[in-house]
XYZ file of C-alpha atoms in Angstrom:
771
model
C 0.000 0.000 0.000
C 2.817 2.418 0.812
C 4.369 1.768 -2.562
C 1.209 2.687 -4.268
C 0.915 5.867 -2.249
C 4.470 7.007 -2.824
C 4.587 6.380 -6.561
C 1.107 7.568 -7.310
C 1.800 11.161 -6.342
C 4.976 11.592 -8.411
C 5.281 12.747 -12.020
C 5.222 9.779 -14.490
C 3.794 7.535 -11.776
C 1.566 5.765 -14.310
C 4.647 4.295 -16.083
C 6.154 3.168 -12.775
C 2.908 1.468 -11.806
C 2.848 -0.435 -15.123
C 6.441 -1.593 -14.683
C 5.790 -2.803 -11.165
C 2.690 -4.746 -12.189
C 4.528 -6.398 -15.099
C 7.396 -7.396 -12.849
C 4.992 -8.892 -10.316
C 3.133 -10.919 -12.966
C 6.424 -12.085 -14.478
C 7.641 -13.388 -11.149
C 4.444 -15.379 -10.807
C 4.535 -16.982 -14.317
C 8.203 -18.023 -14.704
C 9.298 -21.157 -12.781
C 12.261 -21.029 -10.574
C 15.550 -22.292 -11.938
C 16.017 -26.042 -11.752
C 16.757 -26.965 -8.204
C 18.283 -30.387 -9.083
C 21.812 -30.281 -10.510
C 22.784 -32.823 -13.233
C 26.300 -34.155 -13.366
C 27.568 -36.365 -16.187
C 30.196 -39.074 -15.642
C 31.978 -41.441 -18.027
C 31.684 -39.280 -21.108
C 34.754 -38.781 -23.267
C 33.429 -37.558 -26.609
C 29.883 -36.560 -25.799
C 29.301 -33.006 -24.557
C 27.636 -32.895 -21.077
C 25.214 -30.186 -22.173
C 23.982 -32.490 -24.921
C 23.234 -35.111 -22.273
C 21.466 -32.554 -20.045
C 19.279 -31.495 -22.996
C 17.409 -34.794 -22.726
C 16.200 -33.963 -19.199
C 13.018 -31.897 -18.805
C 12.185 -30.496 -15.334
C 8.726 -29.809 -13.968
C 7.405 -26.289 -13.236
C 9.197 -26.239 -9.914
C 12.541 -27.144 -11.465
C 12.593 -30.734 -10.228
C 12.912 -34.046 -12.082
C 10.384 -36.648 -11.048
C 10.600 -40.369 -11.791
C 8.736 -40.024 -15.100
C 11.140 -37.320 -16.309
C 14.185 -39.437 -15.420
C 12.713 -42.485 -17.160
C 12.002 -40.455 -20.304
C 15.557 -39.094 -20.316
C 16.976 -42.605 -19.891
C 15.026 -43.933 -22.863
C 15.937 -40.947 -25.022
C 19.656 -41.340 -24.296
C 19.585 -45.060 -25.059
C 17.749 -44.352 -28.334
C 20.656 -42.196 -29.559
C 22.724 -45.416 -30.031
C 25.782 -43.534 -28.752
C 26.067 -45.469 -25.484
C 26.617 -49.067 -24.482
C 25.058 -48.379 -21.090
C 23.226 -45.516 -19.367
C 22.393 -45.317 -15.651
C 20.751 -42.458 -13.747
C 21.083 -42.192 -9.945
C 20.531 -39.587 -7.234
C 23.212 -38.360 -4.849
C 21.472 -36.031 -2.426
C 20.043 -33.178 -4.449
C 22.205 -34.106 -7.434
C 21.284 -36.317 -10.402
C 24.226 -38.347 -11.673
C 24.241 -39.723 -15.219
C 26.674 -42.659 -15.613
C 27.614 -43.231 -19.252
C 29.478 -45.985 -21.038
C 30.019 -44.576 -24.494
C 29.658 -46.934 -27.438
C 32.724 -47.400 -29.538
C 32.576 -45.954 -33.032
C 32.344 -48.309 -35.997
C 35.190 -47.738 -38.410
C 34.268 -50.453 -40.909
C 31.479 -52.992 -41.396
C 32.893 -55.962 -43.313
C 31.417 -59.229 -44.650
C 33.622 -62.289 -45.140
C 32.829 -65.692 -46.618
C 29.800 -64.566 -48.643
C 29.568 -65.501 -52.319
C 25.868 -65.949 -53.051
C 24.830 -62.550 -51.648
C 26.860 -59.470 -52.590
C 28.392 -57.079 -50.070
C 26.231 -54.248 -51.371
C 23.048 -56.221 -50.688
C 24.185 -57.147 -47.180
C 25.219 -53.550 -46.408
C 21.744 -52.402 -47.367
C 20.192 -55.047 -45.105
C 22.099 -54.394 -41.875
C 21.555 -51.418 -39.557
C 25.130 -51.178 -38.264
C 26.824 -48.495 -40.330
C 30.355 -47.000 -40.399
C 30.795 -43.907 -38.146
C 27.816 -44.966 -36.020
C 28.009 -46.351 -32.506
C 28.505 -50.058 -31.890
C 25.313 -51.480 -30.369
C 25.200 -55.102 -29.295
C 21.451 -55.409 -29.786
C 21.723 -53.925 -33.286
C 24.520 -56.329 -34.190
C 22.413 -59.305 -33.103
C 19.542 -58.008 -35.176
C 21.907 -57.664 -38.134
C 22.878 -61.314 -37.764
C 19.224 -62.246 -38.175
C 18.898 -59.925 -41.175
C 21.902 -61.522 -42.882
C 20.501 -64.991 -42.218
C 17.202 -63.938 -43.774
C 19.004 -62.594 -46.852
C 20.630 -65.996 -47.371
C 17.330 -67.779 -46.804
C 15.971 -65.899 -49.800
C 18.666 -67.434 -52.024
C 18.097 -70.931 -50.694
C 20.779 -71.154 -47.981
C 18.921 -72.280 -44.880
C 21.890 -73.644 -42.919
C 23.887 -70.397 -43.094
C 25.884 -69.445 -39.996
C 26.843 -65.860 -39.169
C 29.326 -64.888 -36.449
C 29.997 -61.210 -35.616
C 33.589 -60.321 -34.663
C 34.679 -56.989 -33.175
C 38.244 -55.872 -33.848
C 39.571 -53.054 -31.655
C 41.453 -50.393 -33.627
C 42.240 -48.132 -30.652
C 40.955 -44.649 -29.854
C 37.518 -46.144 -29.186
C 37.160 -47.238 -32.815
C 36.381 -50.795 -33.893
C 35.754 -52.832 -37.038
C 32.698 -55.066 -37.181
C 33.276 -58.235 -39.201
C 30.483 -60.680 -40.006
C 32.011 -64.112 -40.660
C 29.603 -66.037 -42.883
C 29.473 -69.756 -43.613
C 26.904 -70.064 -46.390
C 26.318 -73.801 -46.160
C 24.686 -75.906 -48.831
C 21.844 -74.749 -51.038
C 18.413 -75.695 -49.722
C 16.267 -76.775 -52.626
C 12.685 -77.749 -53.299
C 12.349 -81.517 -53.644
C 8.628 -81.795 -54.150
C 5.698 -79.574 -55.129
C 2.170 -80.861 -54.659
C -1.334 -79.457 -54.805
C -4.397 -80.306 -52.763
C -7.990 -79.581 -53.760
C -7.319 -79.097 -57.480
C -9.654 -81.004 -59.791
C -10.029 -78.755 -62.845
C -6.340 -78.159 -63.475
C -3.810 -80.914 -62.903
C -0.506 -80.691 -61.076
C 1.473 -80.340 -64.297
C -0.583 -77.394 -65.481
C -0.294 -75.577 -62.142
C 3.451 -76.210 -61.935
C 3.756 -74.369 -65.249
C 2.022 -71.361 -63.669
C 4.284 -70.909 -60.636
C 7.913 -69.818 -60.522
C 9.095 -72.292 -57.889
C 10.247 -75.605 -59.354
C 11.590 -78.891 -58.029
C 15.209 -79.952 -58.273
C 16.128 -81.893 -61.412
C 19.334 -82.790 -63.207
C 18.954 -79.552 -65.198
C 18.295 -77.237 -62.261
C 21.824 -75.869 -62.370
C 20.851 -74.365 -65.735
C 17.156 -73.602 -65.374
C 17.146 -72.339 -61.749
C 13.957 -71.794 -59.768
C 14.482 -74.820 -57.527
C 15.825 -72.860 -54.539
C 13.357 -72.542 -51.697
C 12.313 -68.918 -51.246
C 9.349 -68.238 -48.930
C 8.680 -64.890 -50.631
C 8.502 -66.604 -54.009
C 6.184 -69.281 -52.640
C 3.838 -66.561 -51.384
C 3.994 -64.958 -54.801
C 3.117 -68.319 -56.346
C -0.073 -68.381 -54.266
C -1.224 -65.246 -56.054
C -0.179 -66.614 -59.460
C -2.313 -69.718 -58.907
C -5.287 -67.667 -57.733
C -5.048 -65.364 -60.727
C -4.746 -68.334 -63.081
C -8.014 -69.778 -61.789
C -9.768 -66.392 -61.889
C -8.578 -65.841 -65.457
C -9.982 -69.225 -66.501
C -13.521 -69.026 -65.210
C -13.220 -69.643 -61.453
C -14.162 -66.351 -59.833
C -14.157 -67.679 -56.249
C -10.912 -69.652 -56.369
C -8.497 -69.158 -53.469
C -5.233 -70.689 -52.330
C -6.061 -71.264 -48.703
C -2.537 -72.195 -47.662
C 0.997 -72.600 -48.964
C 3.127 -74.610 -46.566
C 6.692 -75.846 -46.747
C 8.154 -78.626 -44.632
C 11.833 -79.491 -44.510
C 12.553 -83.145 -45.223
C 15.885 -84.240 -43.686
C 15.916 -87.405 -45.782
C 16.013 -85.483 -49.068
C 17.728 -82.371 -47.646
C 15.070 -80.174 -49.174
C 11.602 -78.709 -48.819
C 8.260 -80.200 -49.714
C 5.887 -77.408 -50.776
C 2.127 -77.927 -50.692
C -0.484 -75.535 -52.104
C -4.018 -76.028 -50.765
C -6.617 -74.801 -53.270
C -10.338 -74.135 -53.051
C -11.389 -73.991 -56.708
C -15.016 -72.975 -56.336
C -17.437 -73.203 -59.245
C -16.952 -72.056 -62.863
C -18.758 -68.909 -64.013
C -19.539 -67.168 -67.259
C -20.183 -63.468 -67.786
C -23.808 -62.369 -67.537
C -25.047 -58.810 -67.879
C -22.351 -56.127 -68.044
C -23.506 -52.663 -67.046
C -22.427 -49.318 -65.581
C -23.427 -47.631 -62.332
C -22.488 -44.009 -62.993
C -21.954 -41.907 -59.868
C -20.002 -39.086 -61.522
C -22.130 -36.043 -62.452
C -21.648 -34.903 -66.022
C -20.115 -38.165 -67.275
C -22.021 -40.120 -69.927
C -21.033 -43.683 -69.037
C -22.689 -45.139 -72.133
C -19.912 -43.564 -74.198
C -17.525 -45.891 -72.356
C -19.293 -49.086 -73.425
C -17.061 -49.570 -76.464
C -14.098 -49.969 -74.080
C -15.520 -53.088 -72.414
C -13.387 -56.171 -73.053
C -15.637 -58.740 -71.372
C -18.572 -60.095 -73.361
C -21.811 -61.681 -72.038
C -21.744 -65.458 -72.283
C -17.954 -65.742 -72.327
C -16.062 -67.602 -69.622
C -15.297 -65.460 -66.585
C -11.880 -63.822 -66.897
C -10.688 -61.515 -64.128
C -7.825 -60.187 -66.252
C -10.359 -58.664 -68.664
C -12.017 -56.860 -65.764
C -8.679 -55.472 -64.553
C -7.713 -54.319 -68.046
C -11.132 -52.737 -68.553
C -10.846 -50.819 -65.258
C -7.463 -49.450 -66.305
C -8.693 -48.500 -69.774
C -11.778 -46.779 -68.358
C -9.721 -44.797 -65.822
C -7.340 -43.572 -68.521
C -10.198 -42.629 -70.861
C -12.166 -40.794 -68.141
C -9.054 -38.837 -67.231
C -8.803 -37.673 -70.851
C -12.466 -36.673 -70.762
C -11.811 -34.321 -67.828
C -12.585 -36.627 -64.900
C -9.104 -37.377 -63.498
C -10.327 -38.676 -60.129
C -12.918 -41.059 -61.549
C -12.234 -44.755 -61.289
C -14.124 -47.899 -62.259
C -14.533 -50.827 -59.902
C -16.097 -54.056 -61.192
C -18.754 -55.310 -58.799
C -19.591 -58.968 -59.277
C -23.024 -60.398 -58.556
C -22.891 -64.192 -58.609
C -25.690 -66.588 -59.428
C -24.255 -69.957 -58.241
C -27.194 -71.922 -59.613
C -26.800 -70.562 -63.133
C -22.975 -70.232 -62.799
C -23.399 -66.675 -63.966
C -21.531 -63.529 -62.895
C -23.175 -60.189 -63.635
C -20.710 -57.324 -63.762
C -21.547 -53.746 -62.849
C -18.702 -51.246 -63.281
C -19.258 -48.675 -60.541
C -17.930 -45.315 -61.760
C -17.103 -43.194 -58.703
C -15.409 -39.846 -58.322
C -12.840 -40.989 -55.789
C -10.942 -38.911 -53.252
C -9.661 -35.623 -54.593
C -5.974 -35.948 -53.894
C -2.846 -35.198 -55.873
C 0.546 -36.808 -56.321
C 3.068 -34.674 -54.456
C 6.167 -36.749 -55.199
C 7.214 -40.052 -56.722
C 10.067 -41.456 -54.633
C 12.059 -44.272 -56.232
C 14.594 -46.471 -54.453
C 16.201 -49.893 -54.757
C 17.136 -49.355 -58.407
C 20.922 -49.373 -58.409
C 21.087 -49.887 -62.178
C 17.846 -48.900 -63.859
C 17.593 -45.142 -64.116
C 14.735 -43.270 -62.524
C 13.258 -42.067 -65.812
C 12.968 -45.681 -66.999
C 10.625 -46.265 -64.050
C 8.797 -42.934 -64.234
C 7.774 -43.323 -67.875
C 5.699 -46.397 -67.009
C 3.338 -44.102 -65.067
C 0.417 -42.422 -66.785
C 0.604 -39.709 -64.107
C 3.352 -37.511 -62.696
C 3.911 -35.063 -59.830
C 1.006 -32.668 -59.504
C -1.489 -34.889 -61.306
C -4.624 -36.314 -59.765
C -4.056 -39.497 -57.772
C -5.839 -42.481 -59.321
C -5.250 -45.905 -57.802
C -6.246 -47.771 -60.953
C -3.531 -46.026 -62.947
C -1.014 -46.706 -60.171
C -1.850 -50.419 -60.319
C -1.357 -50.314 -64.085
C 2.094 -48.741 -63.629
C 3.097 -51.478 -61.170
C 2.017 -54.175 -63.624
C 3.930 -52.499 -66.456
C 7.086 -52.305 -64.343
C 6.851 -55.991 -63.491
C 6.361 -56.877 -67.159
C 9.584 -55.077 -68.109
C 11.527 -57.958 -66.562
C 14.162 -55.503 -65.334
C 13.442 -56.057 -61.634
C 13.215 -58.945 -59.185
C 10.383 -57.251 -57.327
C 8.336 -54.071 -57.749
C 6.091 -52.584 -55.072
C 4.280 -49.234 -55.097
C 2.844 -47.888 -51.845
C 1.518 -44.497 -50.754
C 2.562 -42.218 -47.908
C 0.882 -39.058 -46.578
C 2.031 -35.870 -48.230
C 2.534 -32.360 -46.838
C -1.224 -31.716 -46.858
C -4.386 -33.743 -46.444
C -4.981 -33.824 -50.210
C -1.395 -34.807 -51.099
C 0.109 -38.308 -51.371
C 3.640 -39.528 -51.942
C 4.158 -42.579 -54.147
C 6.904 -44.846 -52.835
C 8.304 -47.089 -55.576
C 10.591 -49.923 -54.495
C 12.225 -51.635 -57.475
C 14.907 -54.275 -56.922
C 17.167 -54.629 -59.983
C 18.010 -57.961 -61.543
C 20.544 -58.998 -64.182
C 19.381 -58.175 -67.713
C 22.426 -59.164 -69.766
C 22.551 -62.324 -71.871
C 25.460 -64.253 -73.318
C 24.738 -67.439 -75.206
C 26.869 -69.817 -77.228
C 24.825 -72.498 -78.918
C 25.323 -75.146 -81.503
C 23.039 -77.617 -83.155
C 21.840 -79.339 -86.220
C 18.750 -79.089 -88.362
C 17.694 -80.912 -91.472
C 17.203 -77.497 -93.112
C 20.400 -75.642 -92.206
C 22.784 -78.483 -91.348
C 25.342 -77.908 -88.595
C 25.268 -74.448 -87.078
C 27.072 -72.546 -84.320
C 25.757 -69.261 -82.998
C 27.001 -66.669 -80.505
C 24.641 -64.065 -79.020
C 25.375 -61.247 -76.621
C 22.958 -58.570 -75.517
C 21.316 -56.589 -72.772
C 17.602 -55.773 -72.621
C 18.291 -52.855 -70.247
C 21.560 -51.499 -71.590
C 23.336 -49.419 -68.911
C 20.004 -48.998 -67.146
C 18.508 -46.913 -69.971
C 15.766 -49.355 -70.954
C 17.309 -49.732 -74.405
C 17.812 -53.255 -75.758
C 21.007 -54.144 -77.609
C 21.866 -57.486 -79.184
C 24.578 -58.796 -81.471
C 24.784 -62.277 -82.948
C 26.929 -64.224 -85.361
C 26.333 -67.670 -86.813
C 28.357 -70.057 -88.923
C 26.906 -73.217 -90.371
C 27.122 -75.903 -92.964
C 24.827 -74.162 -95.429
C 24.407 -70.677 -93.939
C 26.305 -67.848 -92.263
C 25.184 -64.552 -90.850
C 25.679 -61.610 -88.514
C 23.138 -59.308 -86.928
C 23.239 -56.175 -84.770
C 20.063 -54.613 -83.388
C 19.090 -51.903 -80.930
C 15.673 -50.723 -79.749
C 14.559 -47.836 -77.567
C 11.104 -47.518 -75.989
C 9.109 -44.321 -75.507
C 10.674 -42.377 -78.354
C 7.231 -40.964 -79.250
C 4.599 -41.553 -76.595
C 4.638 -45.308 -75.918
C 6.209 -46.094 -79.299
C 9.388 -48.183 -79.492
C 11.975 -47.404 -82.175
C 14.467 -49.970 -83.405
C 17.274 -50.388 -85.894
C 18.912 -53.507 -87.288
C 21.746 -54.283 -89.696
C 22.316 -57.788 -91.003
C 24.325 -59.888 -93.418
C 23.071 -63.364 -94.379
C 24.487 -65.891 -96.797
C 23.005 -69.182 -97.922
C 24.976 -71.793 -99.870
C 24.021 -74.561 -102.226
C 22.383 -77.332 -100.211
C 20.644 -80.644 -100.845
C 17.391 -78.642 -101.149
C 18.420 -75.947 -103.660
C 21.043 -75.685 -106.376
C 21.747 -72.001 -105.817
C 22.885 -69.694 -103.048
C 21.961 -66.184 -101.979
C 23.501 -63.126 -100.362
C 21.396 -60.592 -98.477
C 22.639 -57.625 -96.477
C 21.013 -54.411 -95.310
C 19.008 -53.003 -92.472
C 15.607 -52.190 -90.994
C 14.167 -49.241 -89.123
C 11.094 -49.993 -86.991
C 8.541 -48.118 -84.914
C 6.174 -50.126 -82.728
C 3.063 -48.743 -81.052
C 0.643 -50.532 -78.691
C -3.005 -50.035 -79.666
C -4.274 -51.568 -76.428
C -3.191 -54.233 -73.958
C -3.665 -57.001 -76.545
C -2.900 -55.388 -79.900
C 0.161 -53.631 -81.258
C 1.350 -52.291 -84.615
C 4.925 -52.358 -85.899
C 5.847 -50.099 -88.825
C 9.118 -50.659 -90.640
C 11.312 -49.429 -93.451
C 13.710 -51.967 -94.994
C 16.622 -51.376 -97.299
C 18.637 -54.406 -98.337
C 20.605 -55.824 -101.239
C 19.907 -59.371 -102.418
C 21.209 -61.558 -105.198
C 21.132 -65.160 -106.338
C 24.471 -66.948 -106.735
C 25.361 -70.154 -108.584
C 27.878 -72.676 -107.347
C 31.288 -72.407 -109.008
C 31.592 -74.801 -111.957
C 27.845 -75.094 -112.427
C 26.862 -75.374 -116.084
C 24.337 -72.688 -116.967
C 22.598 -75.125 -119.284
C 21.569 -77.346 -116.387
C 20.245 -74.566 -114.152
C 16.495 -74.005 -114.159
C 15.522 -71.031 -116.296
C 13.985 -68.964 -113.439
C 17.097 -69.505 -111.315
C 19.352 -68.642 -114.214
C 17.478 -65.394 -114.895
C 17.510 -64.411 -111.213
C 21.286 -64.932 -111.074
C 21.790 -62.993 -114.330
C 19.855 -60.028 -112.888
C 22.654 -59.550 -110.393
C 22.284 -57.724 -107.076
C 18.917 -56.029 -106.562
C 18.260 -53.263 -104.070
C 14.972 -53.636 -102.201
C 13.483 -50.535 -100.582
C 10.192 -51.247 -98.823
C 7.818 -50.027 -96.158
C 5.577 -52.332 -94.191
C 3.656 -53.038 -91.028
C 2.737 -55.955 -88.776
C -0.405 -55.967 -86.640
C -0.184 -58.405 -83.731
C -3.070 -59.443 -81.506
C -2.115 -61.638 -78.554
C -4.362 -63.042 -75.816
C -2.199 -66.073 -74.963
C -1.989 -67.017 -71.311
C 1.712 -67.844 -71.686
C 3.854 -66.840 -74.649
C 6.394 -69.634 -74.145
C 4.023 -72.500 -73.393
C 0.447 -71.407 -74.152
C -2.575 -73.433 -73.131
C -5.301 -70.953 -74.055
C -5.742 -67.795 -76.079
C -5.269 -66.453 -79.577
C -2.379 -64.897 -81.476
C -2.543 -63.324 -84.921
C 0.133 -61.610 -87.020
C -0.845 -59.777 -90.210
C 2.114 -58.374 -92.191
C 2.313 -56.272 -95.335
C 5.337 -54.945 -97.243
C 5.322 -52.596 -100.218
C 8.614 -52.451 -102.174
C 9.285 -49.793 -104.788
C 10.021 -46.588 -102.877
C 13.316 -46.391 -104.691
C 15.370 -49.525 -105.186
C 15.289 -51.922 -108.121
C 12.171 -54.016 -107.497
C 8.452 -53.417 -106.964
C 6.110 -55.812 -105.175
C 3.369 -56.029 -102.559
C 3.611 -58.917 -100.088
C 0.955 -59.877 -97.496
C 1.045 -62.740 -94.971
C -1.166 -63.866 -92.075
C -0.417 -66.378 -89.295
C -3.102 -67.099 -86.675
C -3.053 -69.644 -83.825
C -5.692 -70.568 -81.298
C -5.021 -72.648 -78.143
C -7.616 -74.329 -75.940
C -7.024 -76.351 -72.781
C -8.792 -79.710 -73.009
C -7.647 -80.929 -69.591
C -4.732 -80.372 -67.247
C -2.262 -82.229 -69.488
C -3.767 -81.808 -72.955
C -3.951 -78.668 -75.109
C -5.506 -78.304 -78.536
C -4.102 -75.916 -81.132
C -5.335 -74.893 -84.581
C -3.312 -72.751 -86.952
C -4.055 -71.015 -90.226
C -1.496 -69.393 -92.546
C -1.744 -67.614 -95.848
C 0.106 -65.196 -98.077
C 0.127 -63.347 -101.391
C 2.805 -61.509 -103.371
C 2.497 -59.623 -106.645
C 4.731 -57.332 -108.618
C 3.558 -53.942 -109.786
C 4.703 -51.261 -112.214
C 5.256 -53.891 -114.895
C 7.654 -55.947 -112.744
C 7.539 -59.500 -111.490
C 8.070 -60.362 -107.821
C 11.704 -61.407 -107.195
C 12.476 -65.105 -106.776
C 13.911 -64.652 -103.267
C 10.747 -62.916 -102.029
C 8.342 -65.588 -103.295
C 6.873 -68.447 -101.219
C 8.404 -71.917 -100.983
C 6.611 -74.885 -99.466
C 8.336 -76.875 -96.770
C 8.057 -78.237 -93.219
C 7.128 -74.837 -91.773
C 3.830 -75.174 -93.687
C 3.282 -78.941 -93.986
C 5.481 -81.310 -92.047
C 6.652 -84.434 -93.839
C 8.013 -82.415 -96.774
C 11.589 -81.305 -97.387
C 12.648 -77.636 -97.377
C 11.519 -76.225 -100.752
C 9.816 -79.609 -101.095
C 6.552 -78.497 -102.692
C 5.199 -75.682 -104.806
C 5.854 -74.619 -108.423
C 8.823 -76.591 -109.783
C 10.796 -76.573 -113.046
C 10.541 -80.118 -114.438
C 12.701 -79.545 -117.513
C 14.654 -82.802 -118.113
C 18.371 -82.427 -117.495
C 17.904 -79.299 -115.346
C 18.354 -78.845 -111.620
C 14.542 -79.048 -111.255
C 14.445 -76.388 -108.542
C 11.426 -75.133 -106.655
C 10.918 -71.732 -108.287
C 8.446 -70.226 -105.801
C 4.805 -69.235 -105.914
C 2.778 -66.075 -105.375
C 0.111 -67.646 -103.122
C 0.104 -70.098 -100.251
C -2.179 -71.400 -97.539
C -1.640 -73.885 -94.751
C -3.574 -75.189 -91.761
C -2.749 -77.305 -88.730
C -4.705 -79.155 -86.057
C -2.543 -80.333 -83.181
C -2.830 -81.921 -79.737
C -0.033 -81.142 -77.279
C 0.605 -83.072 -74.093
C 3.141 -83.343 -71.323
C 5.169 -86.550 -71.189
C 3.698 -88.942 -68.585
C 6.151 -89.793 -65.845
C 8.469 -86.845 -66.500
C 8.529 -83.689 -64.340
C 6.921 -80.668 -65.924
C 10.114 -78.706 -65.177
C 11.903 -80.645 -67.937
C 9.889 -78.707 -70.531
C 9.179 -81.752 -72.715
C 6.001 -81.968 -74.784
C 4.638 -84.544 -77.185
C 2.261 -83.724 -80.016
C 0.082 -85.342 -82.651
C -0.863 -83.286 -85.686
C -2.475 -83.073 -89.094
C -1.160 -80.497 -91.603
C -2.473 -79.386 -94.978
C -1.453 -76.648 -97.395
C -0.336 -75.606 -100.837
C 1.890 -73.124 -102.700
C 0.936 -72.104 -106.235
C 0.560 -69.129 -108.587
C 3.982 -69.057 -110.266
C 4.407 -65.769 -112.169
C 8.054 -65.824 -113.218
C 9.610 -66.541 -116.612
C 7.200 -68.824 -118.440
C 8.105 -72.368 -119.312
C 5.895 -75.261 -120.345
C 7.813 -77.517 -117.981
C 6.832 -75.745 -114.725
C 4.361 -77.599 -112.517
C 2.030 -74.965 -111.084
C -1.171 -76.602 -109.915
C -2.936 -75.866 -106.632
C -2.581 -79.382 -105.252
C -3.342 -79.977 -101.585
C -0.424 -81.403 -99.649
C -1.289 -83.025 -96.347
C 0.349 -85.122 -93.662
C -0.188 -86.612 -90.227
C 2.424 -87.280 -87.621
C 3.808 -86.965 -84.132
C 6.416 -84.695 -82.590
C 8.504 -84.026 -79.536
C 9.618 -80.571 -78.378
C 11.932 -79.544 -75.580
C 12.395 -76.021 -74.243
C 15.959 -76.826 -73.229
C 18.424 -74.443 -71.538
C 20.500 -74.611 -74.734
C 17.650 -73.466 -76.953
C 14.514 -75.078 -78.385
C 14.731 -78.624 -79.683
C 12.089 -80.294 -81.824
C 11.758 -83.486 -83.809
C 8.772 -84.383 -85.985
C 7.903 -87.496 -87.885
C 5.147 -87.000 -90.452
C 3.629 -89.273 -93.071
C 2.545 -87.421 -96.258
C -1.077 -88.229 -97.074
C -1.434 -86.324 -100.360
C 1.148 -84.731 -102.632
C 2.149 -83.958 -106.218
C 4.354 -86.343 -108.155
C 7.190 -83.789 -108.260
C 7.190 -83.034 -104.520
C 10.138 -83.975 -102.306
C 9.200 -85.591 -99.016
C 11.199 -85.851 -95.809
C 9.399 -87.648 -93.017
C 11.849 -86.797 -90.240
C 12.515 -83.164 -89.439
C 14.973 -82.302 -86.676
C 16.074 -79.000 -85.138
C 18.395 -78.570 -82.165
C 20.300 -75.667 -80.694
C 19.835 -71.967 -81.260
C 17.514 -72.024 -84.230
């Protein structure tokens, strides 16, 4: 009260009153200085103030039990200490530290199957960090797991610590890899529609055979087995079984065989066919009926989940172009178990309005980031659409550049922002192959190939090959680059090929030149390849051959000398095969056209078609039908060159020799060569089956077939002695094929059923090696 009285009567007393009040309030709001002192013991490198910064006093300046416990945990979490203890000594808090030694090096010894770089990425102990015993033990487990993934289950890892002085140590992991742990048996339970052989062809895991050292896939990998579960499920769903699931995938180690027995338990469910296919449009302003032309599934067809996935992706991309970037299509399936019918309603919803803030890519030590980014239909700043993200993940997997690809999302800097996290683990993409073999067409042949489908991580494919054989020689260099214009792939090739006189023709040929190509996908199943070709070709006669004995068309082709061919063309390919290497269902068609005469010496139009359809009859039996046809005609007053005409042989009708049927010069005393035709057709009906008693992993298949076809329409130099009738050639036979590690091998034995008198038959046809 006296203070107030004294200051109130003086000049400027209002300012003094304000200062006094502020000081009083300040003294009430600020806590007193910490009453408990903190002393730090045992530290050599760590600053004491840094240690004290982890302690947080209460309002009175004291540290209760909760505060000390929080400080203890925070100090341990820094990984800078082997041990931390906090005690009280009167009104003092004493922090006892045992500083962790600093890691100078982290070294791996004894490892061959897993690289140092992969192990360094797996462990958490890093150079310049503190040595933590618990972390080291965890690293041992991580190294063991890395070796389990490459089939080394009896690996032993021992950590050694080498003192380098000055509180620095080296951490050495001594590794004994042990023997490879393989898969000895793969079995399936609950499968009735598809047999064991057919399902083994679907999965990547395979059993150990005498060829496993070449084919691979027989190493037990739990991650791969889990992936196989999804492959089996998708296979069923793509072949009519909408409810199929793989309920379990178990692996048991068998000491007797020193390997794993893997069992897949399957619940197949019932087969379905597509019923009504409709839209449920929940996006204002979008006319969903305009999307109907994009539907791939058709009512009445067998249920195929892959068509639904592809349709969803196509719809999302199209709606984005129409100005609805957040819209997505989800197929909703209504099942009628009694009628085995699945009605599909594509629900078109707006989706959450969020945007891609960043695309973070890691794991790709070789493939460059842009190779991954260009597989996305979206980029930073675009609307987030899960369907398009799923499409990008599938495209990345199909590149075959990576062991694994996984795309996940993380929260962005705002509620409407997401970060795409792309983890792509590189795999080897280079190829080096030396192969040799024999065929009844080309004789003995040796071939060397070297290439890389992801050259220096750029996504470009480069390949060089050279071959030398009994009747043929050649060299080839090609390069292709994707995404040169949109999703188009550009390619270039130069080649040099020589064919000599053989038992099937009395003349040789030289061809050298190059091609430029541009391929563009139309949709997921159809693509177009445009090309420009420029090459020089000529017919050669064997030294010492008497011109009088050579067939007139051959003689005139040789006399014409080298001819420059300049042509443009295209090939339209439609492919719905379930497996390109060993198909059991689906369709593949290739329609090619070439127009020569844009410069050069010759003018012709050439068209060919080759279509194949596969259908699974049962788990071990597949039916295939094939149709071929072609036409060539000169224009501008020219005839089509001999070397560009069609010649009948075993590629059309088995049981006939190369150049064995078609127009032929029958002039007595001549070489009686096949002189080529302008038209051909051929058809095949074939049954393919696995070999009973042999593991599917061997890749052996037997076949029974019937072929029919003809080559006719000779339009070269006229001669009354040329046989040129459209006579049907046909045959029936059996074959054996082997997708061997050294290249495809096939042998066919066919009995001709109908032929012309001048045809040359050859019942046994054999190909082995890199043909």
